XYZ file of C-alpha atoms in Angstrom:
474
model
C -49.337 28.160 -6.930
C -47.984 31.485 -4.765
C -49.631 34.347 -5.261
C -48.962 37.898 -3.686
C -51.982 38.148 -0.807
C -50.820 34.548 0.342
C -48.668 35.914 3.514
C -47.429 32.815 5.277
C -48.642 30.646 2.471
C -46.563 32.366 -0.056
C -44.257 29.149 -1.986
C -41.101 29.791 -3.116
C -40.706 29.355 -7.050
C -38.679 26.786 -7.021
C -40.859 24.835 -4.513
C -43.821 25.293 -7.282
C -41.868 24.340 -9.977
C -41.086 21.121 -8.271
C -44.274 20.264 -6.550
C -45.726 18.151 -9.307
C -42.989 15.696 -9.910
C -42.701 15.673 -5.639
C -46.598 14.647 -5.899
C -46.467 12.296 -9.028
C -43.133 10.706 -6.481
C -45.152 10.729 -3.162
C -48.686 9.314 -4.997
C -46.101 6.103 -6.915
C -44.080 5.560 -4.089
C -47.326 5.322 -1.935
C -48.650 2.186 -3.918
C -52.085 0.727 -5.319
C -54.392 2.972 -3.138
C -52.950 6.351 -4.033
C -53.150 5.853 -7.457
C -56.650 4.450 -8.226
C -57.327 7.277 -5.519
C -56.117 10.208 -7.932
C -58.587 8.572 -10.638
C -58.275 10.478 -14.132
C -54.909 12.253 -12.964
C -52.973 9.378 -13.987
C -55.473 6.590 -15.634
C -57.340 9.048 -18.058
C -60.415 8.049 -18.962
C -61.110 6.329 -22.201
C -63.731 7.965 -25.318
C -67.050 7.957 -24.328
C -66.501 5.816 -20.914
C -69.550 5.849 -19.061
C -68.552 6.808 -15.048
C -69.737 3.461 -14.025
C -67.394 1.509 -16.646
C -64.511 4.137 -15.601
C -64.704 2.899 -11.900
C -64.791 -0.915 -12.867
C -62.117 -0.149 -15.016
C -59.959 1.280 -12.286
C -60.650 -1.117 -9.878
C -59.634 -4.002 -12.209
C -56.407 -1.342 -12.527
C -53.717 -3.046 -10.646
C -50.194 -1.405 -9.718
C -46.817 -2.484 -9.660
C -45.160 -0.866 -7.404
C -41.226 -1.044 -8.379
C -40.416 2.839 -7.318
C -41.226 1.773 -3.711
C -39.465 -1.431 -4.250
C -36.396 0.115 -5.606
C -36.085 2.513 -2.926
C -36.676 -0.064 -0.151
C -33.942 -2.312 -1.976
C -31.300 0.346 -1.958
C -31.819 1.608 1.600
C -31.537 -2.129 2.923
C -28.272 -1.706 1.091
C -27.180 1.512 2.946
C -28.493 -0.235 6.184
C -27.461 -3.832 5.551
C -24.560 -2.776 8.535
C -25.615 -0.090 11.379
C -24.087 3.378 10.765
C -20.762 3.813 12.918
C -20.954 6.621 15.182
C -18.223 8.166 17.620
C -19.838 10.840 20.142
C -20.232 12.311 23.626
C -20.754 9.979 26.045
C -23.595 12.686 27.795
C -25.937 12.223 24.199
C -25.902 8.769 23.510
C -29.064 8.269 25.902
C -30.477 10.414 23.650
C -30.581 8.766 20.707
C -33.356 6.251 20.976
C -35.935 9.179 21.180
C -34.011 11.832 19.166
C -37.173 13.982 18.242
C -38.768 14.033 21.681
C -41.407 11.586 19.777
C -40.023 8.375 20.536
C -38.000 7.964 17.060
C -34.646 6.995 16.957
C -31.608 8.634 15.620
C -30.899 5.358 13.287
C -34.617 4.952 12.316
C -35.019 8.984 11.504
C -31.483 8.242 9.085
C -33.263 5.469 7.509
C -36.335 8.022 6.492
C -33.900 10.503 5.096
C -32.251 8.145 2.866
C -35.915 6.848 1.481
C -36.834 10.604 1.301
C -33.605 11.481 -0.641
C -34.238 8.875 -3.112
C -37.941 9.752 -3.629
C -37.286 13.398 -4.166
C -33.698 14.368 -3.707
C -33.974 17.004 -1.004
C -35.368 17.200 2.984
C -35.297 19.691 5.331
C -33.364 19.335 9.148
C -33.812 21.117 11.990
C -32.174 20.909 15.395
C -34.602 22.659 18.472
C -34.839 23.038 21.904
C -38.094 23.957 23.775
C -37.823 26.589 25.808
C -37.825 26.864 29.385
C -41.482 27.591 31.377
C -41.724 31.264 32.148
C -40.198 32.543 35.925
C -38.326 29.448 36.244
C -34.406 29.547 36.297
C -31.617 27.180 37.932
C -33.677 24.170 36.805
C -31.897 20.403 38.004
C -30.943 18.165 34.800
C -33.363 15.604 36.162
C -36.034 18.512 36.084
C -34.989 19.428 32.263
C -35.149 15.989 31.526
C -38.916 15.302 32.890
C -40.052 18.580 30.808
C -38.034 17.303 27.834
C -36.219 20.422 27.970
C -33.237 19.592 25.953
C -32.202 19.124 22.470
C -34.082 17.494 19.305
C -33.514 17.080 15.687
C -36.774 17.452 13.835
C -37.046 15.994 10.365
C -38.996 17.737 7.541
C -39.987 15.986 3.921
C -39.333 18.914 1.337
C -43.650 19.240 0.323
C -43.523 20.760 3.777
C -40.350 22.819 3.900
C -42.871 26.124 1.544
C -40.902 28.759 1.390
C -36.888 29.974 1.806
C -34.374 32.651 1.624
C -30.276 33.074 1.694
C -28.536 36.051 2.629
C -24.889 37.128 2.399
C -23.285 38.069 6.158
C -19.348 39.052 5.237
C -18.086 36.057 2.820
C -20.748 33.786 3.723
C -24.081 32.911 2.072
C -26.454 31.902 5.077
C -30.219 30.935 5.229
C -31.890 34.107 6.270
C -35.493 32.577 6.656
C -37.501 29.337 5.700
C -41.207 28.883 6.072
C -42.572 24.926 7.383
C -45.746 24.062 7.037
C -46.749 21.556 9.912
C -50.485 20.173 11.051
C -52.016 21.015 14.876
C -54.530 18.854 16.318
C -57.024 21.268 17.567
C -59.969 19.795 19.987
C -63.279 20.620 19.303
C -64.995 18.814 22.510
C -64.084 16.228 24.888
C -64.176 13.471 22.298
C -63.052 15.196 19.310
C -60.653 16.957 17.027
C -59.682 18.358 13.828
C -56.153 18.907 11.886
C -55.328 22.402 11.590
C -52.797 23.535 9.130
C -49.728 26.084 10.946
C -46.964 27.605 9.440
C -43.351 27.700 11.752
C -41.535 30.627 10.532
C -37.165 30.827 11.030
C -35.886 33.850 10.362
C -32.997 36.143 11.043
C -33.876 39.538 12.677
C -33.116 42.866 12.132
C -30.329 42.702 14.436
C -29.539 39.413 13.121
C -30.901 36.965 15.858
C -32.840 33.167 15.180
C -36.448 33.696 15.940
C -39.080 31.384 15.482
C -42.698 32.604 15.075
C -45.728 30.116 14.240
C -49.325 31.191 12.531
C -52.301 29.617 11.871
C -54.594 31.223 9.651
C -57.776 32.807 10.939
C -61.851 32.289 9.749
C -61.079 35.252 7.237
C -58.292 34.078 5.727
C -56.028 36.128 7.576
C -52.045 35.122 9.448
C -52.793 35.365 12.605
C -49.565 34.785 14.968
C -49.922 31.971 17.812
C -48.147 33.057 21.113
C -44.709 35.401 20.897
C -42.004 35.786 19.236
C -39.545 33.112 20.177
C -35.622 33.636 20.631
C -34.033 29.990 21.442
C -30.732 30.612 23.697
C -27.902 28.676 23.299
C -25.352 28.612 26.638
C -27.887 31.526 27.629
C -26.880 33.580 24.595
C -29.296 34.268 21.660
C -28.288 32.583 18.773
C -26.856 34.014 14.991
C -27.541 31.241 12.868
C -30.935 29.342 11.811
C -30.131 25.866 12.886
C -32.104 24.884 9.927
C -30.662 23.052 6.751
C -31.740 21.955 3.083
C -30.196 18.381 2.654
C -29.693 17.588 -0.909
C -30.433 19.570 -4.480
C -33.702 21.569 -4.557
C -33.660 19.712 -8.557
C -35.224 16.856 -10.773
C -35.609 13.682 -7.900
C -33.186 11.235 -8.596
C -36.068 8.382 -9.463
C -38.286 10.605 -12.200
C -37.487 8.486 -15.003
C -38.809 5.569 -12.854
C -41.507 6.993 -11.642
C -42.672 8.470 -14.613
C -41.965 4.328 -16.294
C -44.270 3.350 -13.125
C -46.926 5.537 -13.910
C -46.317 4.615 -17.999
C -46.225 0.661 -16.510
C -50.199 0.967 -14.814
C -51.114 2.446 -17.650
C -50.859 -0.270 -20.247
C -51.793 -2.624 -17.433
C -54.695 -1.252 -17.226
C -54.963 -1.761 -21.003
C -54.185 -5.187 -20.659
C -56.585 -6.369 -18.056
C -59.641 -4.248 -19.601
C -58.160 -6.633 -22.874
C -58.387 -9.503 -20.731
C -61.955 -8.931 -19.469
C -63.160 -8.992 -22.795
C -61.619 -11.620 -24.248
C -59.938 -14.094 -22.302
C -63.169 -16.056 -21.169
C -64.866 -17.968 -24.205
C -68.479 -16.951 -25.882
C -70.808 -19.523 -26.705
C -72.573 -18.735 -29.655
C -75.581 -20.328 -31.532
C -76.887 -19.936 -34.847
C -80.278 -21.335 -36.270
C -82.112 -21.974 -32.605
C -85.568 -20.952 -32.111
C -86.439 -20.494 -28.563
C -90.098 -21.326 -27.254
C -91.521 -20.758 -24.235
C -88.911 -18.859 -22.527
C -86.875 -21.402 -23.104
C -83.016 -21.185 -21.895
C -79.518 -22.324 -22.182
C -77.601 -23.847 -19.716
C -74.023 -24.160 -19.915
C -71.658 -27.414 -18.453
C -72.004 -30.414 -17.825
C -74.931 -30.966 -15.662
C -77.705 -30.232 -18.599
C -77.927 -31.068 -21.848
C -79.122 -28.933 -25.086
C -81.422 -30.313 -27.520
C -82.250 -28.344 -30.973
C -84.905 -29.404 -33.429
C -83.721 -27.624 -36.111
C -80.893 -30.176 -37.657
C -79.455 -26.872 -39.049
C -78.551 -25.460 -35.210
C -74.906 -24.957 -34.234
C -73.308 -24.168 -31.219
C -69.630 -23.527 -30.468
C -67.561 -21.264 -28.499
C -65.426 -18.443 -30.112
C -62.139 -17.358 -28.379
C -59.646 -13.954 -28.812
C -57.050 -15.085 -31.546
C -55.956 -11.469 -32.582
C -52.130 -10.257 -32.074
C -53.314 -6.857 -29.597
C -52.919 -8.833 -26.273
C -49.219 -9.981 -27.175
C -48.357 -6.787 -28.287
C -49.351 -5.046 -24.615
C -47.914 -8.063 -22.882
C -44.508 -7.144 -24.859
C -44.945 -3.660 -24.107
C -45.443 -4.107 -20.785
C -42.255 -6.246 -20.215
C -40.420 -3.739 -21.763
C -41.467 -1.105 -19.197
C -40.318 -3.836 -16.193
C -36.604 -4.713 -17.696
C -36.462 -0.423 -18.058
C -37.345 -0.107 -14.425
C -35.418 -2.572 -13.452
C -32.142 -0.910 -15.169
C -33.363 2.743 -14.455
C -33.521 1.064 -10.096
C -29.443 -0.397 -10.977
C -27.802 3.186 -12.053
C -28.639 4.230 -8.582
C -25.916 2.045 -7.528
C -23.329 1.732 -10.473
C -20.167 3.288 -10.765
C -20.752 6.099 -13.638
C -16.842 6.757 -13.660
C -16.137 3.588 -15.467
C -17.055 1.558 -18.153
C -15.191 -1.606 -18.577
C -15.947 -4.539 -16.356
C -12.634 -5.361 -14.916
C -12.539 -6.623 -11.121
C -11.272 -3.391 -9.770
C -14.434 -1.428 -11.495
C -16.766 -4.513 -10.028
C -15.271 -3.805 -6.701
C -15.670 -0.051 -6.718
C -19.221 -0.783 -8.022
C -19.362 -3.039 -4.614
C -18.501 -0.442 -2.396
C -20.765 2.144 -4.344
C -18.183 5.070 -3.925
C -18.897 6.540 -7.217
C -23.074 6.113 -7.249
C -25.952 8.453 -6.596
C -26.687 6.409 -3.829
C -23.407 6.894 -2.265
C -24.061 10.123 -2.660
C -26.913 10.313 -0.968
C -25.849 8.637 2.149
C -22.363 10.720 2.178
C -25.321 14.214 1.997
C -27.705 12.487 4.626
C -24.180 11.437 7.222
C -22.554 14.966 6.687
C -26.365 16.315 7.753
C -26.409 14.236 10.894
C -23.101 15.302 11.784
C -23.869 18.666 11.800
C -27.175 18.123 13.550
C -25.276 15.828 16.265
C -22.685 19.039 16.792
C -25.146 21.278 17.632
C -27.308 19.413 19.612
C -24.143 18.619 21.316
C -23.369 21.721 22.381
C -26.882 22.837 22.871
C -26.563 19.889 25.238
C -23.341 21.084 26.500
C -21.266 18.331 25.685
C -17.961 18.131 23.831
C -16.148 15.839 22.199
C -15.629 14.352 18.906
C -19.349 14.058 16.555
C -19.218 11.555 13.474
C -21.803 9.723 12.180
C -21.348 7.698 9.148
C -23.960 5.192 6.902
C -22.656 2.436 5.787
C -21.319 2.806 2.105
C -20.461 -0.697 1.104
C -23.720 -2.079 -0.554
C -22.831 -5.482 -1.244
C -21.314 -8.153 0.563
C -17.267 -7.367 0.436
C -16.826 -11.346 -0.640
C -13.403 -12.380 0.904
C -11.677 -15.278 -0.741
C -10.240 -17.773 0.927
C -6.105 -16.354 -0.253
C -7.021 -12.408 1.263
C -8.264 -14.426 4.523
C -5.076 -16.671 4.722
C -2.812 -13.565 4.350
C -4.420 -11.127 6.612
C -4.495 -14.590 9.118
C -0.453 -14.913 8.615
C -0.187 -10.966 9.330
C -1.866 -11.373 12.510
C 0.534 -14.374 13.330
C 3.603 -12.258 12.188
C 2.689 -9.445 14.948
C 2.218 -7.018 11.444
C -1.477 -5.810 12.406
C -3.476 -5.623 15.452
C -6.171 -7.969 16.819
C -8.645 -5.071 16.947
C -7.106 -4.187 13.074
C -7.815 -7.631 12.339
C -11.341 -7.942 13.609
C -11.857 -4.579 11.629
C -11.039 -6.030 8.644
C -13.209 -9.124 9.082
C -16.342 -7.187 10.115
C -15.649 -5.063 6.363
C -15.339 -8.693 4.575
C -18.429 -9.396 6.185
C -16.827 -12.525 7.131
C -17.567 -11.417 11.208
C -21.519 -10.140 12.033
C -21.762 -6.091 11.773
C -23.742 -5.282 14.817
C -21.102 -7.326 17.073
C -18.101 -4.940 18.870
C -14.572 -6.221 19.614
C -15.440 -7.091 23.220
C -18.100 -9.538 22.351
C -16.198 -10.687 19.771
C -13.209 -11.250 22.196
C -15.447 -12.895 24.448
C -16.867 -15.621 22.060
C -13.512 -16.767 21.054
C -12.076 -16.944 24.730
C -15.078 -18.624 25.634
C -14.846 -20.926 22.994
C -10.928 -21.739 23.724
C -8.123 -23.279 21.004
C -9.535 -25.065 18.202
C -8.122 -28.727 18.579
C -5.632 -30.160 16.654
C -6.906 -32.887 14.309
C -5.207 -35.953 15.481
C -4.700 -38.556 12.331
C -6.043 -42.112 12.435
C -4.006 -45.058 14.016
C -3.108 -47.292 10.851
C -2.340 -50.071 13.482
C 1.543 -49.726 12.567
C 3.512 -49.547 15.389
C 7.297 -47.643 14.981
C 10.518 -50.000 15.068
């Protein structure tokens, strides 16, 4: 895909090695259209098949989408309770519109997740515009009306091209990576085109962030858009890209369901172009002579007469074995997928099926999916701390996804005993209440004060007074 005279363009190796399975991931995950869009690349046509019978063919095509499904399942899992967060109090109001585009920090965690299943690996970058030229000792509330403060910026790995590490004393450090992003360039009052730019982090030679952006020109040539750019943080320049690779630049986690997907349409396709052949009966006659033009009609509302005594008519109907063999084949694909979609979230340290391994299972500790939320909340993190201080805020940053996948399932004897620890004064209300909310026994999204609040609203549960059995005592 790279080639020398690319400039910009150039692709890192890995990055070409990779971009087909990314693409056969992308075109499954995006469904029905995308496939019968790509035509031949993934529903070849058959011997001889005339173009018109091809595109009949590959409309009749449908396309089970279980990639899409699986992903969707296991990030409802991740987000079946809101991730727990403890930061500055001066960000917060931030995080509904943490890109500057009106996305939110929770919603952009959700995409990572769904973009770490599909291919393994995204790109994160934390930015801050810089301030208009001439203009120093600007107010907050004038920052804040030019949206001159901190982002994170999110970047699916197709667009993160091109990258480099360096060593600086004992540590390995990204010395450049290349995005490739899309301008909207106006043409007149009324209309535009997409125009393909390339945002380029590096290091310096004196070792400072810049960030550069091209376009490329009528001839084919880079041609740089504005300066060079040297983002200051607390009026300093900076020594570090605040740029990271989330995940492993390697085989995405969901190939061997993709490629089953892809497998899947295929005989599907086989099976309805079977079907329109030969599920609908034939009529066939023998021994009629036709005069005059004469027709056929079929049902019940005219009838057929023959002269010749010898005339027969009947209908003949599919009986061979082909269509059950498909139909078989096809199931087997869906029970594959369906296990291939499950390993995402099983424990692979274990192998009996005691209730401690069901439990770990539960809580997903030891799964690829686990994994990939513990990757996406350490990447947040590390966003969140430098947009803090590029905000100039301190104070403690975590930000964690929910890792228990499954309903916890309290029974009734763990409920009773944490209930007499509370009564014995040997763990907190707020330790209780915690406990609950894990058991999913109290709502996820509710805090301790609202909690607090319902209950003292609601006062003491009253005693259950027994019936009078009209006996009266001596």
């Amino acid at each position: 895909m790279a080639t020398a005279t690319q400039g910009v363009r150039t692709t890192h190796p890995d990055y070409d090695r990779l971009f087909p399975k990314w693409k056969r991931c992308s075109d499954v995950v995006d469904g029905q259209d995308a496939m019968r869009g790509a035509g031949e690349a993934y529903l070849p046509k058959l011997r001889d098949e005339e173009p018109n019978d091809y595109s009949a063919r590959l409309k009749r095509s449908d396309f089970f989408n279980a990639t899409w499904r699986t992903i969707a399942g296991l990030s409802g899992m991740a987000f079946r309770k809101p991730p727990v967060f403890d930061l500055p109090a001066g960000i917060e109001p931030f995080l509904p519109d943490i890109n500057l585009a009106g996305r939110s920090l929770d919603d952009m965690a959700k995409g990572m997740v769904e973009d770490a299943l599909e291919y393994g690996v995204f790109g994160l970058l934390v930015d801050h515009p810089a301030a208009p030229e001439n203009v120093s000792g600007i107010t907050v509330a004038a920052k804040e009306a030019l949206g001159l403060r901190p982002s994170i910026q999110y970047y699916p790995i197709r667009s993160v091209i091109n990258w480099r590490y360096t060593r600086v004393g004992s540590k390995t450090v990204l010395a450049m990576v290349v995005l490739k992003e899309s301008a909207q360039v106006r043409e007149d009052e009324f209309s535009h085109k997409s125009e393909d730019r390339y945002r380029v982090l590096d290091l310096d030679g004196a070792g400072y962030y810049r960030q550069r952006l091209f376009r490329i020109d009528d001839k084919g040539k880079d041609e740089q858009v504005g300066g060079d750019i040297y983002p200051l943080m607390n009026g300093k320049p900076m020594a570090a890209i605040p740029f990271r690779i989330v995940g492993e630049i390697d085989e995405p986690p969901l190939i061997d369901l993709v490629d089953a997907n892809v497998a899947h349409y295929q005989i599907n396709s086989d099976y309805r172009h079977g079907l329109h052949f030969t599920a609908l009966p034939t009529l066939f006659v023998a021994g009629v002579q036709l005069e005059n033009n004469q027709s056929f009609h079929i049902g019940s509302t005219a009838a057929v007469v023959a002269p010749d005594p010898q005339a027969k008519a009947q209908f003949i109907e599919f009986t061979g074995q082909g269509m059950g063999a498909i139909e078989k084949a096809l199931l087997g694909l869906e029970q594959r997928m369906a296990i291939l979609g499950a390993r995402m979230v099983a424990d692979e340290t274990r192998q009996a099926e005691t209730l401690g391994a069901t439990q770990i299972k539960r809580s997903g500790e030891n799964s690829v999916l686990a994994d990939i939320v513990i990757g996406v909340s350490d990447a947040i993190e590390w966003a969140l701390g430098i947009f803090a201080e590029w905000a100039g805020q301190k104070g403690k940053v975590s930000y964690q996804i929910n890792r228990e996948f499954a309903p916890a399932m309290m029974d009734a004897q763990t409920l009773t005993a944490l209930v007499g620890a509370v009564q014995a004064g040997k763990i907190s209300d707020r330790e209780f209440f915690d406990l609950m909310q894990r058991g999913d026994v109290i709502d996820a999204a509710k805090d301790f004060k609202e909690h607090q609040a319902e209950v003292d609203l609601q006062g003491p549960t009253k005693p259950v007074v027994p019936a009078n059995d009209g006996q009266q005592a001596a």
